[in-house]
Short mmCIF file of the C-alpha atoms (twelve columns), coordinates in Angstrom:
data_MODEL
# 
_entry.id   MODEL 
# 
loop_
_atom_site.group_PDB 
_atom_site.id 
_atom_site.type_symbol 
_atom_site.label_atom_id 
_atom_site.label_alt_id 
_atom_site.label_comp_id 
_atom_site.label_asym_id 
_atom_site.label_seq_id 
_atom_site.Cartn_x 
_atom_site.Cartn_y 
_atom_site.Cartn_z 
_atom_site.pdbx_PDB_model_num 
ATOM 1   C CA . MET A 1   -11.729 12.766  0.965   1 
ATOM 2   C CA . ASN A 2   -13.925 9.681   1.067   1 
ATOM 3   C CA . LEU A 3   -12.905 6.260   -0.191  1 
ATOM 4   C CA . PHE A 4   -14.951 6.467   -3.388  1 
ATOM 5   C CA . ALA A 5   -13.626 9.924   -4.273  1 
ATOM 6   C CA . ASP A 6   -10.098 8.656   -3.635  1 
ATOM 7   C CA . VAL A 7   -10.607 5.675   -5.960  1 
ATOM 8   C CA . GLU A 8   -12.152 7.941   -8.597  1 
ATOM 9   C CA . ALA A 9   -9.122  10.253  -8.394  1 
ATOM 10  C CA . THR A 10  -6.846  7.229   -8.818  1 
ATOM 11  C CA . ILE A 11  -8.787  6.118   -11.903 1 
ATOM 12  C CA . VAL A 12  -8.686  9.607   -13.424 1 
ATOM 13  C CA . ALA A 13  -4.918  9.748   -12.791 1 
ATOM 14  C CA . ALA A 14  -4.463  6.347   -14.481 1 
ATOM 15  C CA . LEU A 15  -6.509  7.488   -17.486 1 
ATOM 16  C CA . THR A 16  -4.458  10.685  -17.675 1 
ATOM 17  C CA . GLU A 17  -1.286  8.560   -17.737 1 
ATOM 18  C CA . LEU A 18  -2.772  6.426   -20.547 1 
ATOM 19  C CA . VAL A 19  -3.447  9.593   -22.548 1 
ATOM 20  C CA . ALA A 20  0.099   10.864  -21.898 1 
ATOM 21  C CA . GLU A 21  1.527   7.510   -23.062 1 
ATOM 22  C CA . GLY A 22  -0.561  7.623   -26.224 1 
ATOM 23  C CA . SER A 23  -2.650  4.578   -25.305 1 
ATOM 24  C CA . LEU A 24  -5.757  6.780   -25.291 1 
ATOM 25  C CA . PRO A 25  -6.430  9.829   -27.461 1 
ATOM 26  C CA . PRO A 26  -6.081  13.309  -25.955 1 
ATOM 27  C CA . GLY A 27  -9.073  15.489  -25.151 1 
ATOM 28  C CA . LEU A 28  -11.213 12.863  -23.413 1 
ATOM 29  C CA . ASP A 29  -13.872 14.262  -21.093 1 
ATOM 30  C CA . LEU A 30  -13.248 12.494  -17.784 1 
ATOM 31  C CA . ILE A 31  -16.035 14.305  -15.922 1 
ATOM 32  C CA . SER A 32  -18.653 11.607  -16.639 1 
ATOM 33  C CA . ILE A 33  -16.716 8.828   -14.927 1 
ATOM 34  C CA . GLY A 34  -18.655 7.305   -12.064 1 
ATOM 35  C CA . VAL A 35  -17.454 5.255   -9.112  1 
ATOM 36  C CA . GLU A 36  -20.026 3.613   -6.863  1 
ATOM 37  C CA . SER A 37  -20.745 0.563   -4.748  1 
ATOM 38  C CA . THR A 38  -21.438 -2.580  -6.715  1 
ATOM 39  C CA . LYS A 39  -25.060 -3.674  -6.730  1 
ATOM 40  C CA . ASP A 40  -24.009 -7.280  -6.052  1 
ATOM 41  C CA . PRO A 41  -21.328 -7.766  -3.360  1 
ATOM 42  C CA . SER A 42  -20.004 -10.835 -5.213  1 
ATOM 43  C CA . HIS A 43  -18.830 -8.420  -7.939  1 
ATOM 44  C CA . GLY A 44  -16.460 -6.628  -5.581  1 
ATOM 45  C CA . ASP A 45  -16.645 -3.410  -3.613  1 
ATOM 46  C CA . ILE A 46  -16.553 -0.657  -6.224  1 
ATOM 47  C CA . ALA A 47  -17.830 -0.439  -9.808  1 
ATOM 48  C CA . CYS A 48  -16.527 2.050   -12.372 1 
ATOM 49  C CA . ASN A 49  -18.053 2.977   -15.737 1 
ATOM 50  C CA . ALA A 50  -14.956 4.753   -17.147 1 
ATOM 51  C CA . ALA A 51  -14.444 2.472   -20.139 1 
ATOM 52  C CA . MET A 52  -18.126 2.626   -21.060 1 
ATOM 53  C CA . VAL A 53  -18.399 6.412   -21.033 1 
ATOM 54  C CA . LEU A 54  -15.076 6.996   -22.817 1 
ATOM 55  C CA . ALA A 55  -15.407 4.372   -25.570 1 
ATOM 56  C CA . LYS A 56  -17.245 6.471   -28.149 1 
ATOM 57  C CA . SER A 57  -15.076 9.577   -27.817 1 
ATOM 58  C CA . ALA A 58  -11.895 7.460   -27.719 1 
ATOM 59  C CA . GLY A 59  -12.945 5.432   -30.753 1 
ATOM 60  C CA . LEU A 60  -12.148 2.201   -28.920 1 
ATOM 61  C CA . LYS A 61  -14.106 -0.759  -27.595 1 
ATOM 62  C CA . PRO A 62  -15.014 -0.401  -23.908 1 
ATOM 63  C CA . ARG A 63  -13.362 -3.717  -23.010 1 
ATOM 64  C CA . ASP A 64  -10.101 -2.555  -24.638 1 
ATOM 65  C CA . ILE A 65  -10.111 0.626   -22.540 1 
ATOM 66  C CA . ALA A 66  -11.001 -1.404  -19.448 1 
ATOM 67  C CA . ALA A 67  -8.083  -3.777  -20.084 1 
ATOM 68  C CA . LYS A 68  -5.633  -0.868  -20.388 1 
ATOM 69  C CA . LEU A 69  -7.030  0.729   -17.250 1 
ATOM 70  C CA . THR A 70  -6.836  -2.589  -15.380 1 
ATOM 71  C CA . ALA A 71  -3.163  -2.928  -16.303 1 
ATOM 72  C CA . LYS A 72  -2.516  0.548   -14.855 1 
ATOM 73  C CA . LEU A 73  -4.460  -0.097  -11.649 1 
ATOM 74  C CA . GLU A 74  -2.946  -3.529  -10.899 1 
ATOM 75  C CA . SER A 75  0.091   -1.884  -9.294  1 
ATOM 76  C CA . ASP A 76  -2.136  -0.130  -6.730  1 
ATOM 77  C CA . ALA A 77  -1.832  -2.092  -3.487  1 
ATOM 78  C CA . ARG A 78  -5.333  -1.072  -2.333  1 
ATOM 79  C CA . PHE A 79  -6.972  -3.426  -4.822  1 
ATOM 80  C CA . SER A 80  -6.921  -7.144  -4.138  1 
ATOM 81  C CA . LYS A 81  -8.861  -7.886  -7.324  1 
ATOM 82  C CA . ILE A 82  -9.768  -5.990  -10.505 1 
ATOM 83  C CA . GLU A 83  -12.165 -7.507  -13.042 1 
ATOM 84  C CA . VAL A 84  -13.528 -6.345  -16.369 1 
ATOM 85  C CA . ALA A 85  -17.212 -7.231  -16.349 1 
ATOM 86  C CA . GLY A 86  -19.833 -7.318  -19.076 1 
ATOM 87  C CA . PRO A 87  -19.238 -4.878  -21.902 1 
ATOM 88  C CA . GLY A 88  -16.475 -3.018  -20.030 1 
ATOM 89  C CA . PHE A 89  -17.325 -2.142  -16.458 1 
ATOM 90  C CA . LEU A 90  -14.547 -2.385  -13.892 1 
ATOM 91  C CA . ASN A 91  -15.251 -4.173  -10.632 1 
ATOM 92  C CA . LEU A 92  -12.695 -3.438  -7.926  1 
ATOM 93  C CA . THR A 93  -12.232 -5.305  -4.670  1 
ATOM 94  C CA . LEU A 94  -10.423 -3.474  -1.885  1 
ATOM 95  C CA . ARG A 95  -8.191  -5.108  0.679   1 
ATOM 96  C CA . PRO A 96  -9.798  -5.355  4.125   1 
ATOM 97  C CA . GLN A 97  -7.115  -3.003  5.514   1 
ATOM 98  C CA . ASP A 98  -8.433  -0.197  3.324   1 
ATOM 99  C CA . TRP A 99  -11.953 -0.536  4.670   1 
ATOM 100 C CA . GLN A 100 -10.541 -0.643  8.202   1 
ATOM 101 C CA . GLY A 101 -8.483  2.473   7.480   1 
ATOM 102 C CA . THR A 102 -11.644 4.295   6.456   1 
ATOM 103 C CA . LEU A 103 -13.327 3.282   9.707   1 
ATOM 104 C CA . ALA A 104 -10.312 4.509   11.672  1 
ATOM 105 C CA . ARG A 105 -10.541 7.915   9.934   1 
ATOM 106 C CA . ILE A 106 -14.266 8.111   10.733  1 
ATOM 107 C CA . VAL A 107 -13.654 7.392   14.421  1 
ATOM 108 C CA . ALA A 108 -10.731 9.842   14.549  1 
ATOM 109 C CA . ALA A 109 -12.808 12.616  12.955  1 
ATOM 110 C CA . GLY A 110 -15.628 12.145  15.470  1 
ATOM 111 C CA . ASP A 111 -18.448 14.663  15.045  1 
ATOM 112 C CA . ALA A 112 -16.516 16.430  12.290  1 
ATOM 113 C CA . TYR A 113 -16.757 13.391  9.994   1 
ATOM 114 C CA . GLY A 114 -18.676 14.231  6.854   1 
ATOM 115 C CA . ARG A 115 -18.548 17.982  7.373   1 
ATOM 116 C CA . VAL A 116 -17.522 19.974  4.321   1 
ATOM 117 C CA . ASP A 117 -17.171 23.642  3.532   1 
ATOM 118 C CA . VAL A 118 -18.356 23.465  -0.059  1 
ATOM 119 C CA . GLY A 119 -20.108 26.831  -0.058  1 
ATOM 120 C CA . HIS A 120 -17.365 28.558  1.930   1 
ATOM 121 C CA . GLY A 121 -19.920 30.166  4.254   1 
ATOM 122 C CA . GLU A 122 -22.092 31.618  1.486   1 
ATOM 123 C CA . ALA A 123 -25.851 31.566  2.070   1 
ATOM 124 C CA . VAL A 124 -27.986 29.241  -0.034  1 
ATOM 125 C CA . ASN A 125 -31.688 29.580  -0.827  1 
ATOM 126 C CA . VAL A 126 -33.408 26.189  -1.076  1 
ATOM 127 C CA . GLU A 127 -36.905 26.347  -2.547  1 
ATOM 128 C CA . TYR A 128 -38.629 23.068  -1.940  1 
ATOM 129 C CA . VAL A 129 -42.388 23.527  -1.587  1 
ATOM 130 C CA . SER A 130 -44.640 24.948  -4.201  1 
ATOM 131 C CA . ALA A 131 -48.312 24.336  -3.621  1 
ATOM 132 C CA . ASN A 132 -50.143 24.509  -6.931  1 
ATOM 133 C CA . PRO A 133 -53.154 26.789  -6.379  1 
ATOM 134 C CA . THR A 134 -54.845 25.539  -9.555  1 
ATOM 135 C CA . GLY A 135 -54.893 21.899  -8.535  1 
ATOM 136 C CA . PRO A 136 -55.601 19.808  -5.469  1 
ATOM 137 C CA . MET A 137 -52.955 19.184  -2.821  1 
ATOM 138 C CA . HIS A 138 -51.693 15.609  -2.582  1 
ATOM 139 C CA . VAL A 139 -49.245 13.562  -0.525  1 
ATOM 140 C CA . GLY A 140 -46.404 14.404  -2.943  1 
ATOM 141 C CA . HIS A 141 -46.513 18.020  -1.771  1 
ATOM 142 C CA . CYS A 142 -45.968 16.841  1.814   1 
ATOM 143 C CA . ARG A 143 -43.137 14.524  0.755   1 
ATOM 144 C CA . GLY A 144 -41.450 17.415  -1.059  1 
ATOM 145 C CA . ALA A 145 -41.765 19.611  2.010   1 
ATOM 146 C CA . VAL A 146 -40.228 17.002  4.317   1 
ATOM 147 C CA . PHE A 147 -37.389 16.252  1.889   1 
ATOM 148 C CA . GLY A 148 -36.692 19.933  1.286   1 
ATOM 149 C CA . ASP A 149 -36.678 20.723  4.987   1 
ATOM 150 C CA . ALA A 150 -34.213 17.875  5.670   1 
ATOM 151 C CA . LEU A 151 -31.995 19.014  2.791   1 
ATOM 152 C CA . ALA A 152 -32.012 22.622  3.994   1 
ATOM 153 C CA . ASN A 153 -31.075 21.456  7.509   1 
ATOM 154 C CA . LEU A 154 -28.193 19.399  6.126   1 
ATOM 155 C CA . LEU A 155 -26.920 22.375  4.170   1 
# 
């Protein structure tokens, strides 16, 4: 599991606990929650939109959800800082040891790092070039071919 997926799983678990405690209503769709790098490094390492995407269905203000989620996540030793930003985004800063731990796992995995068995050996057909016979060819067709070929090779 990568660092971002691990943090996302932690956030989903915290939200599930909030639902179980009655702090959030049941039946929330947690699939839309996103965890990604912050656009500005001064905002921390990881940004999460959980409060923003759950606010409407929960019937609560995003900042209120973010505050409850922050209280749950503060006990997690991986985070050195958790901030509610703007209308309700969470900005998380990881301890340096956690980044170093990720690097150690990458080195230990060697060439196997990043390999997954998502398709479980099943063949996949990737269609990526379709030249339009009714119109002229352009550079976009070439770009699509190069991208598709790289994607097929990765798969």
